[in-house]
mmCIF file of C-alpha atoms in Angstrom:
data_model
loop_
_atom_site.group_PDB
_atom_site.id
_atom_site.type_symbol
_atom_site.label_atom_id
_atom_site.label_comp_id
_atom_site.label_asym_id
_atom_site.label_seq_id
_atom_site.Cartn_x
_atom_site.Cartn_y
_atom_site.Cartn_z
ATOM 1 C CA MET W 1 0.000 0.000 0.000
ATOM 2 C CA ASN W 2 1.467 3.358 -1.096
ATOM 3 C CA LYS W 3 1.848 6.092 1.485
ATOM 4 C CA PRO W 4 -0.043 9.352 0.850
ATOM 5 C CA ARG W 5 2.213 12.113 -0.494
ATOM 6 C CA LEU W 6 3.793 14.464 2.005
ATOM 7 C CA TRP W 7 6.004 16.683 -0.185
ATOM 8 C CA THR W 8 3.290 18.367 -2.230
ATOM 9 C CA LYS W 9 3.579 21.834 -3.774
ATOM 10 C CA ASN W 10 1.415 23.239 -0.980
ATOM 11 C CA PHE W 11 3.460 21.641 1.805
ATOM 12 C CA ILE W 12 6.711 22.905 0.279
ATOM 13 C CA GLY W 13 5.241 26.398 -0.150
ATOM 14 C CA ILE W 14 3.985 26.688 3.425
ATOM 15 C CA SER W 15 7.277 25.302 4.744
ATOM 16 C CA ILE W 16 9.241 27.952 2.819
ATOM 17 C CA ALA W 17 6.921 30.679 4.125
ATOM 18 C CA ASN W 18 7.373 29.424 7.695
ATOM 19 C CA PHE W 19 11.156 29.271 7.257
ATOM 20 C CA LEU W 20 11.246 32.899 6.096
ATOM 21 C CA VAL W 21 8.977 34.051 8.927
ATOM 22 C CA PHE W 22 11.267 32.472 11.521
ATOM 23 C CA ILE W 23 14.448 33.679 9.825
ATOM 24 C CA THR W 24 13.221 37.276 10.239
ATOM 25 C CA PHE W 25 12.164 36.567 13.836
ATOM 26 C CA TYR W 26 15.574 35.257 14.937
ATOM 27 C CA TYR W 27 17.392 37.680 12.621
ATOM 28 C CA LEU W 28 15.971 40.624 14.578
ATOM 29 C CA LEU W 29 15.961 38.834 17.931
ATOM 30 C CA VAL W 30 19.766 38.978 18.158
ATOM 31 C CA THR W 31 20.419 42.245 16.302
ATOM 32 C CA LEU W 32 17.788 44.669 17.612
ATOM 33 C CA PRO W 33 19.010 44.671 21.243
ATOM 34 C CA ILE W 34 22.487 45.649 19.960
ATOM 35 C CA TYR W 35 20.942 48.261 17.675
ATOM 36 C CA ALA W 36 18.924 49.661 20.605
ATOM 37 C CA LEU W 37 22.037 50.050 22.746
ATOM 38 C CA GLN W 38 24.322 51.455 20.052
ATOM 39 C CA ASP W 39 22.007 53.531 17.844
ATOM 40 C CA LEU W 40 18.955 54.382 19.967
ATOM 41 C CA ASN W 41 20.886 55.085 23.184
ATOM 42 C CA GLY W 42 18.781 52.565 25.086
ATOM 43 C CA ASN W 43 19.778 50.786 28.283
ATOM 44 C CA ALA W 44 19.891 47.056 29.055
ATOM 45 C CA VAL W 45 16.321 46.965 30.366
ATOM 46 C CA GLU W 46 14.959 48.708 27.267
ATOM 47 C CA ALA W 47 16.940 46.358 25.029
ATOM 48 C CA GLY W 48 15.308 43.416 26.810
ATOM 49 C CA LEU W 49 11.875 44.987 26.330
ATOM 50 C CA ILE W 50 12.355 44.780 22.555
ATOM 51 C CA THR W 51 12.011 41.000 22.755
ATOM 52 C CA THR W 52 9.463 40.968 25.581
ATOM 53 C CA THR W 53 7.131 43.408 23.798
ATOM 54 C CA PHE W 54 7.265 41.330 20.629
ATOM 55 C CA LEU W 55 6.426 38.090 22.479
ATOM 56 C CA ILE W 56 3.600 39.707 24.461
ATOM 57 C CA ALA W 57 2.015 40.879 21.201
ATOM 58 C CA ALA W 58 2.398 37.407 19.656
ATOM 59 C CA ILE W 59 0.860 35.725 22.713
ATOM 60 C CA PHE W 60 -1.986 38.256 22.721
ATOM 61 C CA SER W 61 -2.805 37.844 19.017
ATOM 62 C CA ARG W 62 -2.660 34.056 18.655
ATOM 63 C CA PRO W 63 -5.925 33.083 20.391
ATOM 64 C CA PHE W 64 -7.793 35.721 18.379
ATOM 65 C CA ALA W 65 -6.123 34.502 15.178
ATOM 66 C CA GLY W 66 -7.349 30.978 15.956
ATOM 67 C CA LYS W 67 -10.931 32.247 16.262
ATOM 68 C CA TRP W 68 -10.645 34.394 13.125
ATOM 69 C CA ILE W 69 -9.418 31.363 11.176
ATOM 70 C CA GLU W 70 -12.538 29.453 12.201
ATOM 71 C CA LYS W 71 -14.715 32.310 10.908
ATOM 72 C CA VAL W 72 -13.022 33.497 7.699
ATOM 73 C CA GLY W 73 -10.587 30.706 6.822
ATOM 74 C CA LYS W 74 -6.866 30.013 7.029
ATOM 75 C CA PHE W 75 -5.635 31.585 3.797
ATOM 76 C CA PRO W 76 -7.078 35.099 4.369
ATOM 77 C CA ILE W 77 -5.590 35.220 7.870
ATOM 78 C CA LEU W 78 -2.236 33.929 6.581
ATOM 79 C CA MET W 79 -1.984 36.577 3.875
ATOM 80 C CA SER W 80 -3.164 39.339 6.228
ATOM 81 C CA ALA W 81 -0.512 38.308 8.743
ATOM 82 C CA LEU W 82 2.247 38.175 6.113
ATOM 83 C CA LEU W 83 1.259 41.652 4.919
ATOM 84 C CA ILE W 84 1.521 42.965 8.491
ATOM 85 C CA LEU W 85 4.959 41.342 8.795
ATOM 86 C CA CYS W 86 6.053 42.884 5.497
ATOM 87 C CA LEU W 87 4.795 46.354 6.418
ATOM 88 C CA ALA W 88 6.415 46.196 9.859
ATOM 89 C CA SER W 89 9.709 45.003 8.339
ATOM 90 C CA ALA W 90 9.706 47.945 5.922
ATOM 91 C CA LEU W 91 9.310 50.434 8.790
ATOM 92 C CA TYR W 92 12.412 49.526 10.829
ATOM 93 C CA PHE W 93 14.348 52.326 9.115
ATOM 94 C CA LEU W 94 12.112 54.961 10.742
ATOM 95 C CA PRO W 95 12.197 54.708 14.586
ATOM 96 C CA HIS W 96 14.710 57.062 16.208
ATOM 97 C CA SER W 97 13.559 56.503 19.795
ATOM 98 C CA MET W 98 12.979 53.501 22.029
ATOM 99 C CA THR W 99 9.275 54.336 22.356
ATOM 100 C CA ALA W 100 8.758 54.249 18.580
ATOM 101 C CA MET W 101 10.758 51.022 18.317
ATOM 102 C CA LEU W 102 8.668 49.311 21.015
ATOM 103 C CA ILE W 103 5.432 50.339 19.276
ATOM 104 C CA LEU W 104 6.735 48.893 16.012
ATOM 105 C CA ARG W 105 7.823 45.693 17.776
ATOM 106 C CA PHE W 106 4.338 45.278 19.255
ATOM 107 C CA CYS W 107 2.730 45.629 15.806
ATOM 108 C CA HIS W 108 5.290 43.237 14.323
ATOM 109 C CA GLY W 109 4.575 40.733 17.105
ATOM 110 C CA ILE W 110 0.842 40.771 16.284
ATOM 111 C CA GLY W 111 1.643 39.821 12.684
ATOM 112 C CA PHE W 112 4.061 37.120 13.827
ATOM 113 C CA GLY W 113 1.489 35.602 16.191
ATOM 114 C CA MET W 114 -1.177 35.552 13.478
ATOM 115 C CA ALA W 115 1.216 34.145 10.844
ATOM 116 C CA THR W 116 2.557 31.288 12.961
ATOM 117 C CA THR W 117 -0.968 30.327 14.035
ATOM 118 C CA ALA W 118 -2.252 30.258 10.453
ATOM 119 C CA ILE W 119 0.804 28.417 9.150
ATOM 120 C CA GLY W 120 0.570 25.780 11.880
ATOM 121 C CA ALA W 121 -3.114 25.208 11.122
ATOM 122 C CA ILE W 122 -2.482 24.955 7.363
ATOM 123 C CA VAL W 123 0.385 22.512 7.875
ATOM 124 C CA ALA W 124 -1.807 20.344 10.101
ATOM 125 C CA ASP W 125 -4.412 20.120 7.331
ATOM 126 C CA LEU W 126 -1.925 19.439 4.527
ATOM 127 C CA ILE W 127 -0.128 16.550 6.236
ATOM 128 C CA PRO W 128 -1.793 13.128 5.806
ATOM 129 C CA GLU W 129 -2.970 11.639 9.110
ATOM 130 C CA SER W 130 -0.737 8.559 8.702
ATOM 131 C CA ARG W 131 2.364 10.791 8.345
ATOM 132 C CA LYS W 132 1.480 13.467 10.901
ATOM 133 C CA GLY W 133 4.523 12.951 13.108
ATOM 134 C CA GLU W 134 6.902 12.884 10.145
ATOM 135 C CA GLY W 135 5.341 15.946 8.513
ATOM 136 C CA MET W 136 5.240 18.001 11.705
ATOM 137 C CA GLY W 137 8.864 17.061 12.267
ATOM 138 C CA TYR W 138 9.881 18.590 8.941
ATOM 139 C CA TYR W 139 7.714 21.621 9.700
ATOM 140 C CA GLY W 140 9.543 21.986 13.027
ATOM 141 C CA LEU W 141 12.819 21.737 11.158
ATOM 142 C CA THR W 142 12.019 24.943 9.240
ATOM 143 C CA ILE W 143 11.753 26.696 12.620
ATOM 144 C CA ASN W 144 15.067 25.242 13.788
ATOM 145 C CA LEU W 145 16.838 26.208 10.558
ATOM 146 C CA GLY W 146 15.460 29.740 10.890
ATOM 147 C CA MET W 147 16.885 29.797 14.411
ATOM 148 C CA VAL W 148 20.338 28.898 13.063
ATOM 149 C CA ILE W 149 20.480 30.960 9.876
ATOM 150 C CA GLY W 150 18.675 34.050 11.231
ATOM 151 C CA PRO W 151 21.149 34.992 14.004
ATOM 152 C CA PHE W 152 24.192 34.125 11.868
ATOM 153 C CA LEU W 153 22.912 36.179 8.928
ATOM 154 C CA GLY W 154 21.791 39.099 11.097
ATOM 155 C CA LEU W 155 24.988 39.473 13.106
ATOM 156 C CA THR W 156 27.217 39.022 10.046
ATOM 157 C CA ILE W 157 25.375 41.645 7.972
ATOM 158 C CA MET W 158 25.116 44.069 10.881
ATOM 159 C CA GLN W 159 28.843 43.899 11.623
ATOM 160 C CA GLN W 160 30.080 43.970 8.032
ATOM 161 C CA LEU W 161 27.474 45.960 6.060
ATOM 162 C CA GLY W 162 25.634 48.090 8.621
ATOM 163 C CA THR W 163 22.092 48.416 9.917
ATOM 164 C CA ASN W 164 20.525 49.834 6.731
ATOM 165 C CA VAL W 165 21.512 46.752 4.747
ATOM 166 C CA MET W 166 20.410 44.589 7.693
ATOM 167 C CA PHE W 167 16.907 46.100 7.654
ATOM 168 C CA THR W 168 16.746 45.909 3.842
ATOM 169 C CA ILE W 169 17.444 42.163 3.809
ATOM 170 C CA ASN W 170 14.910 41.657 6.583
ATOM 171 C CA ALA W 171 12.265 43.377 4.437
ATOM 172 C CA ILE W 172 13.240 41.264 1.406
ATOM 173 C CA CYS W 173 12.723 38.071 3.421
ATOM 174 C CA ALA W 174 9.257 39.313 4.439
ATOM 175 C CA VAL W 175 8.354 39.967 0.774
ATOM 176 C CA LEU W 176 9.575 36.480 -0.192
ATOM 177 C CA ALA W 177 7.351 35.006 2.535
ATOM 178 C CA ILE W 178 4.327 36.679 0.900
ATOM 179 C CA LEU W 179 5.319 35.302 -2.508
ATOM 180 C CA ALA W 180 5.631 31.790 -1.050
ATOM 181 C CA GLY W 181 2.189 32.186 0.526
ATOM 182 C CA LEU W 182 0.611 33.205 -2.796
ATOM 183 C CA PHE W 183 1.521 29.843 -4.340
ATOM 184 C CA ILE W 184 -0.390 27.877 -1.695
ATOM 185 C CA ARG W 185 -3.736 26.392 -2.738
ATOM 186 C CA LEU W 186 -5.626 24.915 0.178
ATOM 187 C CA PRO W 187 -7.864 21.876 -0.395
ATOM 188 C CA LYS W 188 -11.564 22.541 -0.064
ATOM 189 C CA ASN W 189 -13.193 21.164 3.061
ATOM 190 C CA LYS W 190 -15.359 18.126 2.528
ATOM 191 C CA LYS W 191 -19.009 18.729 3.146
ATOM 192 C CA THR W 192 -20.403 16.908 6.127
ATOM 193 C CA PRO W 193 -24.047 16.152 6.913
ATOM 194 C CA LYS W 194 -25.661 18.827 9.040
ATOM 195 C CA MET W 195 -26.381 17.888 12.610
ATOM 196 C CA SER W 196 -29.913 18.211 13.871
ATOM 197 C CA VAL W 197 -28.660 20.375 16.715
ATOM 198 C CA GLU W 198 -25.674 22.597 15.921
ATOM 199 C CA PRO W 199 -23.235 22.936 18.832
ATOM 200 C CA LYS W 200 -23.006 26.459 20.132
ATOM 201 C CA PRO W 201 -19.560 28.018 19.723
ATOM 202 C CA SER W 202 -17.893 28.733 23.018
ATOM 203 C CA GLY W 203 -17.435 32.388 23.888
ATOM 204 C CA GLY W 204 -15.341 34.469 26.248
ATOM 205 C CA ILE W 205 -11.889 33.357 27.319
ATOM 206 C CA LYS W 206 -12.704 29.676 26.750
ATOM 207 C CA GLY W 207 -13.460 30.446 23.122
ATOM 208 C CA LEU W 208 -9.915 31.757 22.647
ATOM 209 C CA PHE W 209 -8.194 28.511 23.703
ATOM 210 C CA GLU W 210 -8.554 24.873 22.734
ATOM 211 C CA ILE W 211 -8.999 23.116 26.068
ATOM 212 C CA SER W 212 -7.690 19.749 24.855
ATOM 213 C CA ALA W 213 -4.353 21.340 23.875
ATOM 214 C CA ILE W 214 -3.673 23.056 27.199
ATOM 215 C CA PRO W 215 -2.023 20.142 29.136
ATOM 216 C CA ILE W 216 0.536 19.322 26.439
ATOM 217 C CA SER W 217 1.109 23.053 25.870
ATOM 218 C CA LEU W 218 1.992 23.401 29.567
ATOM 219 C CA VAL W 219 4.581 20.644 29.072
ATOM 220 C CA ALA W 220 6.127 22.619 26.192
ATOM 221 C CA ALA W 221 6.081 25.819 28.275
ATOM 222 C CA PHE W 222 7.876 24.006 31.124
ATOM 223 C CA PHE W 223 10.722 23.003 28.820
ATOM 224 C CA GLY W 224 10.590 26.454 27.231
ATOM 225 C CA LEU W 225 11.831 27.831 30.557
ATOM 226 C CA VAL W 226 15.138 26.001 30.109
ATOM 227 C CA TYR W 227 15.339 26.516 26.364
ATOM 228 C CA SER W 228 15.065 30.287 26.848
ATOM 229 C CA SER W 229 18.242 30.265 28.946
ATOM 230 C CA ILE W 230 20.122 28.498 26.147
ATOM 231 C CA ILE W 231 18.916 30.876 23.426
ATOM 232 C CA SER W 232 19.542 33.959 25.568
ATOM 233 C CA PHE W 233 22.855 33.218 27.271
ATOM 234 C CA VAL W 234 24.825 30.492 25.460
ATOM 235 C CA SER W 235 26.900 33.006 23.461
ATOM 236 C CA ILE W 236 27.714 34.998 26.623
ATOM 237 C CA TYR W 237 28.555 31.748 28.431
ATOM 238 C CA ALA W 238 30.886 30.677 25.607
ATOM 239 C CA LYS W 239 32.766 33.965 25.875
ATOM 240 C CA GLU W 240 32.982 33.513 29.644
ATOM 241 C CA ILE W 241 34.642 30.069 29.340
ATOM 242 C CA GLY W 242 36.932 31.079 26.456
ATOM 243 C CA LEU W 243 35.084 29.314 23.629
ATOM 244 C CA VAL W 244 34.094 32.290 21.495
ATOM 245 C CA GLU W 245 34.944 30.574 18.202
ATOM 246 C CA ALA W 246 32.979 27.454 19.154
ATOM 247 C CA ALA W 247 29.930 29.596 20.018
ATOM 248 C CA SER W 248 29.365 30.475 16.369
ATOM 249 C CA TYR W 249 29.072 26.769 15.565
ATOM 250 C CA PHE W 250 26.725 25.869 18.451
ATOM 251 C CA PHE W 251 23.471 26.258 16.540
ATOM 252 C CA ILE W 252 25.014 24.958 13.312
ATOM 253 C CA VAL W 253 25.762 21.651 15.055
ATOM 254 C CA TYR W 254 22.278 21.836 16.560
ATOM 255 C CA ALA W 255 20.757 22.120 13.064
ATOM 256 C CA VAL W 256 22.942 19.457 11.431
ATOM 257 C CA VAL W 257 21.923 16.899 14.050
ATOM 258 C CA LEU W 258 18.280 17.780 13.445
ATOM 259 C CA LEU W 259 18.679 17.362 9.683
ATOM 260 C CA LEU W 260 20.228 13.932 10.144
ATOM 261 C CA SER W 261 17.708 12.706 12.711
ATOM 262 C CA ARG W 262 14.455 14.166 11.348
ATOM 263 C CA PRO W 263 13.718 11.465 8.709
ATOM 264 C CA PHE W 264 13.774 8.821 11.454
ATOM 265 C CA THR W 265 12.194 10.487 14.480
ATOM 266 C CA GLY W 266 9.061 11.639 12.665
ATOM 267 C CA LYS W 267 8.404 8.190 11.218
ATOM 268 C CA TRP W 268 8.972 6.539 14.584
ATOM 269 C CA PHE W 269 6.442 8.939 16.128
ATOM 270 C CA ASP W 270 3.833 7.778 13.589
ATOM 271 C CA GLN W 271 4.681 4.088 14.025
ATOM 272 C CA TYR W 272 5.187 3.743 17.772
ATOM 273 C CA GLY W 273 3.508 6.755 19.379
ATOM 274 C CA ALA W 274 4.693 9.862 21.204
ATOM 275 C CA ASN W 275 6.211 8.242 24.306
ATOM 276 C CA VAL W 276 8.827 6.365 22.291
ATOM 277 C CA ILE W 277 10.077 9.728 20.996
ATOM 278 C CA ILE W 278 9.418 12.121 23.882
ATOM 279 C CA TYR W 279 11.079 10.281 26.787
ATOM 280 C CA PRO W 280 14.444 9.709 25.004
ATOM 281 C CA SER W 281 14.299 13.299 23.685
ATOM 282 C CA ILE W 282 13.924 14.705 27.206
ATOM 283 C CA LEU W 283 16.850 12.580 28.413
ATOM 284 C CA CYS W 284 19.012 13.840 25.521
ATOM 285 C CA PHE W 285 18.011 17.408 26.397
ATOM 286 C CA ALA W 286 19.010 16.851 30.055
ATOM 287 C CA ILE W 287 22.372 15.271 29.201
ATOM 288 C CA GLY W 288 23.110 18.050 26.718
ATOM 289 C CA THR W 289 22.294 20.716 29.299
ATOM 290 C CA TYR W 290 24.531 19.020 31.866
ATOM 291 C CA LEU W 291 27.453 18.789 29.408
ATOM 292 C CA LEU W 292 26.943 22.468 28.619
ATOM 293 C CA SER W 293 27.273 23.310 32.326
ATOM 294 C CA VAL W 294 30.645 21.510 32.632
ATOM 295 C CA SER W 295 32.066 22.354 29.190
ATOM 296 C CA SER W 296 35.734 23.246 29.236
ATOM 297 C CA SER W 297 36.631 22.414 25.628
ATOM 298 C CA ALA W 298 35.145 22.996 22.196
ATOM 299 C CA PRO W 299 34.358 19.290 21.537
ATOM 300 C CA MET W 300 32.342 18.994 24.750
ATOM 301 C CA PHE W 301 30.616 22.330 24.095
ATOM 302 C CA LEU W 302 29.588 21.212 20.601
ATOM 303 C CA LEU W 303 28.574 17.738 21.829
ATOM 304 C CA SER W 304 26.175 19.460 24.203
ATOM 305 C CA ALA W 305 24.760 21.360 21.203
ATOM 306 C CA ALA W 306 24.223 18.081 19.341
ATOM 307 C CA LEU W 307 22.384 16.477 22.262
ATOM 308 C CA ILE W 308 20.263 19.558 22.943
ATOM 309 C CA GLY W 309 19.403 19.717 19.241
ATOM 310 C CA LEU W 310 18.481 16.036 19.143
ATOM 311 C CA GLY W 311 16.528 16.351 22.393
ATOM 312 C CA TRP W 312 14.609 19.609 22.352
ATOM 313 C CA GLY W 313 14.669 19.904 18.560
ATOM 314 C CA THR W 314 12.798 16.589 18.375
ATOM 315 C CA ALA W 315 10.521 17.160 21.379
ATOM 316 C CA PHE W 316 9.140 20.563 20.321
ATOM 317 C CA PRO W 317 7.421 19.527 17.042
ATOM 318 C CA SER W 318 6.387 16.207 18.629
ATOM 319 C CA LEU W 319 4.569 18.035 21.430
ATOM 320 C CA GLN W 320 2.892 20.288 18.869
ATOM 321 C CA THR W 321 1.798 17.226 16.899
ATOM 322 C CA ILE W 322 0.139 15.877 20.046
ATOM 323 C CA ALA W 323 -1.707 19.181 20.580
ATOM 324 C CA ILE W 324 -3.068 19.011 17.022
ATOM 325 C CA GLN W 325 -4.015 15.333 17.215
ATOM 326 C CA LEU W 326 -5.953 15.846 20.442
ATOM 327 C CA ALA W 327 -8.098 18.603 18.949
ATOM 328 C CA PRO W 328 -11.127 18.096 16.664
ATOM 329 C CA PRO W 329 -10.255 18.847 12.999
ATOM 330 C CA LYS W 330 -12.152 22.167 13.055
ATOM 331 C CA LYS W 331 -10.244 23.243 16.164
ATOM 332 C CA ARG W 332 -6.716 22.612 14.876
ATOM 333 C CA ALA W 333 -6.044 26.293 14.243
ATOM 334 C CA LEU W 334 -7.120 27.104 17.792
ATOM 335 C CA ALA W 335 -5.029 24.207 19.130
ATOM 336 C CA THR W 336 -1.975 25.552 17.279
ATOM 337 C CA ALA W 337 -2.603 29.027 18.695
ATOM 338 C CA THR W 338 -3.020 27.609 22.197
ATOM 339 C CA TYR W 339 0.193 25.582 21.980
ATOM 340 C CA LEU W 340 2.353 28.417 20.652
ATOM 341 C CA SER W 341 0.892 31.031 23.007
ATOM 342 C CA ILE W 342 1.464 28.959 26.137
ATOM 343 C CA PHE W 343 4.941 27.945 24.959
ATOM 344 C CA ASP W 344 5.881 31.568 24.266
ATOM 345 C CA PHE W 345 4.634 32.505 27.728
ATOM 346 C CA GLY W 346 6.940 29.903 29.274
ATOM 347 C CA PHE W 347 9.808 31.054 27.076
ATOM 348 C CA GLY W 348 9.243 34.695 28.019
ATOM 349 C CA VAL W 349 8.967 33.942 31.745
ATOM 350 C CA GLY W 350 12.138 31.853 31.546
ATOM 351 C CA SER W 351 14.073 34.683 29.897
ATOM 352 C CA LEU W 352 12.987 37.052 32.657
ATOM 353 C CA ILE W 353 13.575 34.703 35.625
ATOM 354 C CA PHE W 354 16.849 33.208 34.424
ATOM 355 C CA GLY W 355 18.094 36.658 33.462
ATOM 356 C CA MET W 356 17.797 37.633 37.118
ATOM 357 C CA VAL W 357 19.090 34.317 38.485
ATOM 358 C CA VAL W 358 22.204 34.167 36.304
ATOM 359 C CA THR W 359 23.579 37.401 37.771
ATOM 360 C CA GLY W 360 23.711 35.705 41.170
ATOM 361 C CA ILE W 361 24.901 32.173 40.377
ATOM 362 C CA GLY W 362 26.649 32.399 36.990
ATOM 363 C CA HIS W 363 25.983 30.608 33.710
ATOM 364 C CA SER W 364 27.636 27.289 34.553
ATOM 365 C CA ALA W 365 25.531 26.854 37.703
ATOM 366 C CA LEU W 366 22.428 27.978 35.819
ATOM 367 C CA TYR W 367 22.804 25.201 33.246
ATOM 368 C CA PHE W 368 23.733 22.654 35.944
ATOM 369 C CA TYR W 369 20.515 23.314 37.885
ATOM 370 C CA SER W 370 18.558 23.491 34.635
ATOM 371 C CA THR W 371 19.514 19.846 34.056
ATOM 372 C CA PHE W 372 17.414 18.851 37.068
ATOM 373 C CA LEU W 373 14.571 21.017 35.799
ATOM 374 C CA VAL W 374 14.605 19.105 32.509
ATOM 375 C CA LEU W 375 14.566 15.782 34.393
ATOM 376 C CA ILE W 376 11.602 16.978 36.441
ATOM 377 C CA GLY W 377 9.992 17.554 33.053
ATOM 378 C CA LEU W 378 9.882 13.769 32.583
ATOM 379 C CA GLY W 379 7.344 13.639 35.394
ATOM 380 C CA VAL W 380 5.483 16.694 34.121
ATOM 381 C CA TYR W 381 5.090 15.029 30.716
ATOM 382 C CA TYR W 382 4.053 11.696 32.238
ATOM 383 C CA PHE W 383 1.302 13.145 34.410
ATOM 384 C CA LEU W 384 -0.044 15.619 31.841
ATOM 385 C CA HIS W 385 0.089 13.325 28.822
ATOM 386 C CA GLY W 386 2.480 10.358 28.809
ATOM 387 C CA LYS W 387 0.199 7.973 30.700
ATOM 388 C CA LYS W 388 -2.594 8.748 28.205
ATOM 389 C CA ASP W 389 -0.469 8.326 25.074
ATOM 390 C CA LEU W 390 -1.618 4.775 24.339
ATOM 391 C CA ARG W 391 -5.225 5.941 24.251
ATOM 392 C CA LEU W 392 -4.303 8.766 21.877
ATOM 393 C CA LYS W 393 -2.468 6.349 19.581
ATOM 394 C CA ASN W 394 -5.579 4.165 19.421
ATOM 395 C CA LYS W 395 -7.718 7.251 18.665
ATOM 396 C CA VAL W 396 -5.423 8.325 15.810
ATOM 397 C CA GLN W 397 -5.496 4.823 14.315
ATOM 398 C CA GLN W 398 -9.305 4.816 14.467
ATOM 399 C CA ASP W 399 -9.400 8.201 12.739
ATOM 400 C CA GLN W 400 -7.124 6.892 9.991
ATOM 401 C CA VAL W 401 -9.391 3.867 9.424
ATOM 402 C CA ALA W 402 -12.483 6.095 9.416
ATOM 403 C CA SER W 403 -10.978 8.479 6.868
#
């Protein structure tokens, strides 16, 4: 029996759009704080607010984007979001004060939240049910590659060509994301018999979140606490321990390991269920974090990058796949919004808390204690989802037979 196609024109198009969206996110994530300090005469707190403001806007917009998708459809919301991203990217030349920059970052964050919600919902619909884990793994890979290429590209261009060229290339990437989106043709929804009694849509706060996705989203947010410390401080830590040259290769090793492992981990998720992937991934994440805390040489530092990439890089899209599988088909956009919003909240809280903690205990101790936090995450996953995974696997198999 032939497998349904995964690499369709639509899947490739939405993956390229997602890659470009995340390139611009990470591109500005590492360069704008430097720009704020050097060109806008901001202080360290204001530089930190550039990221925090962006994430708050993304978290705020995602639940609404999920509801809007249910009402008007995925493609209109996607293109609206990409237009907001493009417009915001074109305006970075203008702010000459921190206040203006923060307003622009908030607007940009709204577009980012809407775009990632719409893209996640579209991807979930395009991937065949029998290849959901594999497809979501490749989708997650576009995020990871954006995380690697974005900072490298941003810092290199900023240092060698200046901020005007940096902002120009950022705007070009946003335009290319729109072009990739225009080539996407979503399949029409199959008509289903009308029910005698139509269920009333939920309103208020409950209508902005998919309840079934909340437990697994809390798991992702818990690990996001630790992941935020790696994204935020690993370069500073490398300089502290005399491994500046190795620091530039940290996320490259991270990405290479993901590229090599992705064809296997996604298929294993589909064949054997989430637990077979999640538990080993968490252990790899913990070992990688521990090795990072005791790194004294480049090989050990880069080995930690490989294990963190294999661990968290595999766990993140797997957890998102679970959130989507738990939700009814019509609620997948809302489930995606719920997952990303709660994860971003955990990531943002982690950046704030660990930023304060690291000044007192140092980076090495921070990563050492973070290892235990990751191991505690094994229990968090088990109680919030792991013990129910067998039932979910049976549900997915029944859905595949029914379809």
